[in-house]
XYZ file of N, CA and C in Angstrom:
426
model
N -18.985 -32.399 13.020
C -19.695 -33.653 12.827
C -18.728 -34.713 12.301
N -19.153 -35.909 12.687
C -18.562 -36.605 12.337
C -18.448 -37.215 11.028
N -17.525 -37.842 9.827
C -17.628 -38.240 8.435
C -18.641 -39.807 8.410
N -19.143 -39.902 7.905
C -20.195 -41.140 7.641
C -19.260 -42.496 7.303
N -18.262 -42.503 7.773
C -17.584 -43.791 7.601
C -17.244 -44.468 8.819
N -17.165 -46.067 8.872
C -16.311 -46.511 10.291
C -15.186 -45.864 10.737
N -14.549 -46.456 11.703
C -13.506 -46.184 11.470
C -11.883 -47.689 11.403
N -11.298 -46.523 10.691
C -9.859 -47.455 10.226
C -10.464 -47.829 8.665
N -11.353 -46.469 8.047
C -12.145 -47.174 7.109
C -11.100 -47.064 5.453
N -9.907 -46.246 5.855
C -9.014 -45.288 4.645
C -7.541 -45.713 4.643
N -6.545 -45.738 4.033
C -5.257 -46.111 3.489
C -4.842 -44.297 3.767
N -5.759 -43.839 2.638
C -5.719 -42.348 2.004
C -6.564 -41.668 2.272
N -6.356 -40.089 2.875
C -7.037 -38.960 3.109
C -6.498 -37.717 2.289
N -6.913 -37.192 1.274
C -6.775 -36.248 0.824
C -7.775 -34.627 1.070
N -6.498 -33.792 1.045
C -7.796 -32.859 1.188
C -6.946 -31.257 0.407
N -7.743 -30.726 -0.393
C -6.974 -29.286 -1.298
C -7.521 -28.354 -0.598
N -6.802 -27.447 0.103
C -7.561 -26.196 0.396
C -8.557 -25.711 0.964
N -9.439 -26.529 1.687
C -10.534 -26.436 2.302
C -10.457 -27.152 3.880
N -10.846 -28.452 4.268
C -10.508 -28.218 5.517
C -9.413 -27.966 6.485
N -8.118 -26.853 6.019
C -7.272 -27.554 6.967
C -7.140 -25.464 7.000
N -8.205 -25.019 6.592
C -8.492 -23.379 6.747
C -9.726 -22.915 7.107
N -11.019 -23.858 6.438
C -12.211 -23.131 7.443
C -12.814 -24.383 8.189
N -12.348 -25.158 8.568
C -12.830 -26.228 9.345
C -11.552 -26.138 10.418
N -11.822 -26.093 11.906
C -11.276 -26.139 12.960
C -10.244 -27.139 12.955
N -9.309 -26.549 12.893
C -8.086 -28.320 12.635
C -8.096 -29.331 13.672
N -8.275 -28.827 15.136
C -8.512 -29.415 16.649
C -9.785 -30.441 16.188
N -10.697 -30.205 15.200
C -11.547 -31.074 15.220
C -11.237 -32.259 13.466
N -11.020 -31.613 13.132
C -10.907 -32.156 11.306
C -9.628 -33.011 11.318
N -8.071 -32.933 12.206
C -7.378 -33.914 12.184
C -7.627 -35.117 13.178
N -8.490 -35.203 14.362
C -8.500 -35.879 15.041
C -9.577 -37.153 14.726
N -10.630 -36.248 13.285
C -10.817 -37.135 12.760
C -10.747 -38.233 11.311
N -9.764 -37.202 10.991
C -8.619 -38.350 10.132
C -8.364 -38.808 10.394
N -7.366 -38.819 11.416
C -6.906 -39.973 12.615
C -7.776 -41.587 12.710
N -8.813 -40.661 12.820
C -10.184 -41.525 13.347
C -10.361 -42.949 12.240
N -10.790 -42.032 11.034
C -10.849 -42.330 9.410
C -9.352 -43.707 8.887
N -8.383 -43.066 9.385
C -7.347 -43.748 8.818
C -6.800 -45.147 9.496
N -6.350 -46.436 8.866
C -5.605 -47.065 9.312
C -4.249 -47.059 9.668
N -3.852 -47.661 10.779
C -2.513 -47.646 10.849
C -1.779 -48.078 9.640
N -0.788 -46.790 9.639
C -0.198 -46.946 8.095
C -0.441 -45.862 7.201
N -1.858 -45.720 7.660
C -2.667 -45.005 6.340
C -1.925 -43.237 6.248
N -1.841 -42.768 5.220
C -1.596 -41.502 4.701
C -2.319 -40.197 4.555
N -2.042 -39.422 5.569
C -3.248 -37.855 5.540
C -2.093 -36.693 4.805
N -2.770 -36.584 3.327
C -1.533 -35.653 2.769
C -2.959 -34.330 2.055
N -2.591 -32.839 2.503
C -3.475 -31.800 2.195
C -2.247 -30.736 2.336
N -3.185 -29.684 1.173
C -2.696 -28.952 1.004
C -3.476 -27.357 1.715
N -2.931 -25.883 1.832
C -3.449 -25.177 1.948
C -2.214 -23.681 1.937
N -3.113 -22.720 2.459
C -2.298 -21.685 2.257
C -0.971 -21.465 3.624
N -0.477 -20.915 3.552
C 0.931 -21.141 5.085
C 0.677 -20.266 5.507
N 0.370 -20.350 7.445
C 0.653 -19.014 7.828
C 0.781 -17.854 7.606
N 2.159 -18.013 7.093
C 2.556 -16.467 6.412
C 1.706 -16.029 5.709
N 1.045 -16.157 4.882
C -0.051 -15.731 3.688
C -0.867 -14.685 5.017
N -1.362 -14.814 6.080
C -2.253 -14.527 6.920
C -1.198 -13.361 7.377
N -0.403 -13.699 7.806
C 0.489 -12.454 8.516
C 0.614 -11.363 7.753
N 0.729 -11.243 6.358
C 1.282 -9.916 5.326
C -0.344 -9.799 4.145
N -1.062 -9.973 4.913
C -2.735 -10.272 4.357
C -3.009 -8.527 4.507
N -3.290 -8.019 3.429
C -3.924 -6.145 3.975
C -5.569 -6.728 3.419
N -6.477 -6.871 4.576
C -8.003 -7.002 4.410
C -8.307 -5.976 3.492
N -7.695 -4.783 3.851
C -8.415 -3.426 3.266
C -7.857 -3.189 1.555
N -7.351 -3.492 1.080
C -6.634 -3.482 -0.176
C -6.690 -5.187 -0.681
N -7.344 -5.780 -0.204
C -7.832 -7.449 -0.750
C -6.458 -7.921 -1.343
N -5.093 -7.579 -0.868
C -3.797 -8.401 -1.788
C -3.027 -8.342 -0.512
N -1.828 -9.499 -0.741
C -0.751 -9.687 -0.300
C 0.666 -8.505 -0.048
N 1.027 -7.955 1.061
C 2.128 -7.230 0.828
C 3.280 -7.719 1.443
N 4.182 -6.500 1.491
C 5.375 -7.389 1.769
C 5.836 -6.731 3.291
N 4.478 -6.336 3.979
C 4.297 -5.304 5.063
C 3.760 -6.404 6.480
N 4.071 -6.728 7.949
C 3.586 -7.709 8.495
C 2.530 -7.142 9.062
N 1.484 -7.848 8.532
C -0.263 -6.830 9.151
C -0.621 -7.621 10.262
N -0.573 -8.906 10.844
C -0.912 -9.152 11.695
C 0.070 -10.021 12.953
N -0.497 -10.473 14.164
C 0.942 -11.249 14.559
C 0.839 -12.607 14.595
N 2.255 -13.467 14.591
C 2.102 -14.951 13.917
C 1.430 -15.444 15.051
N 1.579 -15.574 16.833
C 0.777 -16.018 17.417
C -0.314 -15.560 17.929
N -1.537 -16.269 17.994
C -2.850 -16.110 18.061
C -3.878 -15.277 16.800
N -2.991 -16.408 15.953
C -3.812 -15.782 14.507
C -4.536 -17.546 14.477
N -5.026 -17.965 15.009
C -5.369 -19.284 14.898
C -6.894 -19.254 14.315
N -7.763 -18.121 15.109
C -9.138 -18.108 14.066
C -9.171 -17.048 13.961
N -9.642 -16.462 12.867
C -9.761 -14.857 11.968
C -11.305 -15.434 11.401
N -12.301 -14.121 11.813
C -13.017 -14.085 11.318
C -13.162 -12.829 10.275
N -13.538 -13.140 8.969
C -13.149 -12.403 7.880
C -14.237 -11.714 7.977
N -14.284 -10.188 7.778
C -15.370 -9.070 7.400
C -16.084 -9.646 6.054
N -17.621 -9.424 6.451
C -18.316 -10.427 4.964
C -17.635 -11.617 4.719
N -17.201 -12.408 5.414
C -16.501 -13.765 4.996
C -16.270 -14.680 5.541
N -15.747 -15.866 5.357
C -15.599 -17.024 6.256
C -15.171 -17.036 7.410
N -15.354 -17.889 8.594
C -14.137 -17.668 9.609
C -12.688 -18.815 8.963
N -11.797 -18.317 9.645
C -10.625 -19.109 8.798
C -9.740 -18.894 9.825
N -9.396 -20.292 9.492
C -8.367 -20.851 11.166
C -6.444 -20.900 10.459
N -5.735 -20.935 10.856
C -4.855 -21.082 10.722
C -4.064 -21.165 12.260
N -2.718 -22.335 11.770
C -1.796 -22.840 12.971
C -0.325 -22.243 12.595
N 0.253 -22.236 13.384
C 1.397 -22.297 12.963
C 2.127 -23.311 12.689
N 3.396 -23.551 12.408
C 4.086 -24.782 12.534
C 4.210 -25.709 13.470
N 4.341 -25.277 14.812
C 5.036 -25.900 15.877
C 3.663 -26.635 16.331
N 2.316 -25.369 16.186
C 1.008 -25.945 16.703
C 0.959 -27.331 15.575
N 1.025 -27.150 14.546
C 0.915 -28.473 13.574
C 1.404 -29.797 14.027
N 2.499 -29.348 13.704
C 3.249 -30.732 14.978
C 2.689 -31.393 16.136
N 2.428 -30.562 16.769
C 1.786 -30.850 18.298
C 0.482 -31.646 18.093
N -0.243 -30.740 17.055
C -1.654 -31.446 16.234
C -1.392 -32.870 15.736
N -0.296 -33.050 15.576
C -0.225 -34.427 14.605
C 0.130 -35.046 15.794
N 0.909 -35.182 16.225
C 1.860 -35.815 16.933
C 0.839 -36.450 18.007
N -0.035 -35.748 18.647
C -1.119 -36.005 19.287
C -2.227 -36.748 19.190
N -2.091 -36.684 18.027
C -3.339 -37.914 17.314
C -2.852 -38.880 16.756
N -1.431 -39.254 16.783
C -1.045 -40.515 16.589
C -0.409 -40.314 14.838
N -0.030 -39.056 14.755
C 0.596 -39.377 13.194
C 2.542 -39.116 12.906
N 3.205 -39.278 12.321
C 4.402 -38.760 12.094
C 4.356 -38.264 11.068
N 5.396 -37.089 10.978
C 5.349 -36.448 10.036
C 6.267 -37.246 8.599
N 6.343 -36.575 7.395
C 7.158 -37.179 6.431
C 7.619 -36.574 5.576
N 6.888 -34.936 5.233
C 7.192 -34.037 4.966
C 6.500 -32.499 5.126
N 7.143 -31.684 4.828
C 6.441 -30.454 4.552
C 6.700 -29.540 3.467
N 6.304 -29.426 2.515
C 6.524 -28.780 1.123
C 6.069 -27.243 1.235
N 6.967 -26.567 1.481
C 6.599 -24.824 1.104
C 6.566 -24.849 -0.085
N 5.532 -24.727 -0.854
C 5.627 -24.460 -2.575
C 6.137 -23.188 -2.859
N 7.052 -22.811 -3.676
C 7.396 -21.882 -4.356
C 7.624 -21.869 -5.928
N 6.720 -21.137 -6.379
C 6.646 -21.465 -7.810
C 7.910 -20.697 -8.723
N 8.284 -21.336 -9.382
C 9.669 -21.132 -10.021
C 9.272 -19.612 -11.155
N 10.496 -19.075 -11.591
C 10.445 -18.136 -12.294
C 9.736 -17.855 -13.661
N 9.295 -17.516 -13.772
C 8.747 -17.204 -15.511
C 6.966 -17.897 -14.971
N 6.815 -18.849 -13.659
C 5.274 -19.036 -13.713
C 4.492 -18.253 -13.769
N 2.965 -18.608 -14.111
C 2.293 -17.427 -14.374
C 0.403 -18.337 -13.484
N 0.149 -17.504 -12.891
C -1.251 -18.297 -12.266
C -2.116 -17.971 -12.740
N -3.687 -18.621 -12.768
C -4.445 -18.327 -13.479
C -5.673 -17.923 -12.061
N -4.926 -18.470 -10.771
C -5.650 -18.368 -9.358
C -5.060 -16.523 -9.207
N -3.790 -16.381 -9.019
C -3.552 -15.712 -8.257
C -2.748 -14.722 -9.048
N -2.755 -12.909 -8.347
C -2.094 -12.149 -9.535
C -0.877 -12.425 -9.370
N -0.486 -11.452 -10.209
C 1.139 -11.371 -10.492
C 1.997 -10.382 -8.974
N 1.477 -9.798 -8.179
C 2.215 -9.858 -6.637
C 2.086 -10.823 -5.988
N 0.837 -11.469 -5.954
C 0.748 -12.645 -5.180
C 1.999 -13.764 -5.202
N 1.792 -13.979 -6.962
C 3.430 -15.005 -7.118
C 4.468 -14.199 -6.945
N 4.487 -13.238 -7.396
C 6.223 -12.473 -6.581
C 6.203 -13.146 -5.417
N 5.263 -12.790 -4.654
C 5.830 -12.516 -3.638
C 5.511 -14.238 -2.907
N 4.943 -14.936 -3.248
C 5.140 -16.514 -3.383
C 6.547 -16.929 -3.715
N 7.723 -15.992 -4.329
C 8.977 -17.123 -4.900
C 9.626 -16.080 -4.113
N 9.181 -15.626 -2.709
C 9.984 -14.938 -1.622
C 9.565 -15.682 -0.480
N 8.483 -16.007 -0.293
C 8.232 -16.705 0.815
C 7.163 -17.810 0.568
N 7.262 -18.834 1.449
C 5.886 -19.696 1.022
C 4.417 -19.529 1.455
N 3.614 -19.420 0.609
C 2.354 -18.953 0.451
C 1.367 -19.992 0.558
N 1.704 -21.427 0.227
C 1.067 -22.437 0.153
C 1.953 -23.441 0.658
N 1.685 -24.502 1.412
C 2.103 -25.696 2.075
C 1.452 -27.316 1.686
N 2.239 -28.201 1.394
C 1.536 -29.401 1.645
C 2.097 -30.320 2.743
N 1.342 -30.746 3.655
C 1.532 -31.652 4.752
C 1.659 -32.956 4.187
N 2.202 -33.599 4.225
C 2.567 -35.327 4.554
C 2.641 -35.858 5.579
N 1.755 -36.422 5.973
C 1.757 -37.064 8.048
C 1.511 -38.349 7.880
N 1.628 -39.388 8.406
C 1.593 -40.775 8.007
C 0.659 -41.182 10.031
N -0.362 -41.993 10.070
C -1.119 -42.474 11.356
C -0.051 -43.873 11.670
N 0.614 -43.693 12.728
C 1.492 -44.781 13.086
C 0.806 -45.910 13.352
């Protein structure tokens, strides 16, 4: 569905963790796009790929084992759980690039040594300051 605003109605689109994993990205960036002025800024965060690839459903944690494969992991429907989409990189690009945005950055978060989460256990961040687990996009609507 569509957001209850005109459009060219935003500067700024923010979004944490939620649509850019269970909302279809084919539909949720095209209408940022929609939402934003030229100029305007679509910056969200979420979990990376990878998180999905070394995912053990059956043991509910992160390993350091590859459980699934990187292409055509785009929708996973979770046992008792959400469906949850994920892209890869290159699809991201293609996603943006297509709807009229450039990129400006991409932040693999890796949380530095001695952190401690209050989200996530203590393998999860191991294994977060080995690979990136979480991403933030920066795309700018030309």
């Amino acid at each position: 569905d569509a957001a209850p605003f005109s459009d060219a109605s935003f500067d700024l689109v923010v979004a944490d963790h939620g649509a850019n994993r269970f909302v279809d990205p084919y539909d949720f960036v095209p209408e940022v796009a929609r939402l934003l002025r030229p100029g305007g800024l679509f910056v969200f965060s979420g979990s990376s790929p990878l998180e999905l690839l070394f995912w053990d459903d059956a043991a509910d944690t992160i390993t350091t084992e590859l459980r699934r494969d990187y292409f055509g992991s785009y929708r996973t429907e979770v046992v008792d759980g959400p469906v949850e989409f994920d892209l890869g990189y290159g699809d991201w690009i293609r996603l943006f690039r297509a709807n009229g945005f450039t990129i400006e950055d991409l932040v693999e978060v890796r949380p530095p040594e001695g952190a401690e989460s209050s989200y996530r256990d203590d393998v999860a961040t191991a294994w977060a300051r080995r690979w990136p687990m979480e991403q933030i996009w920066k795309v700018r609507k030309a």
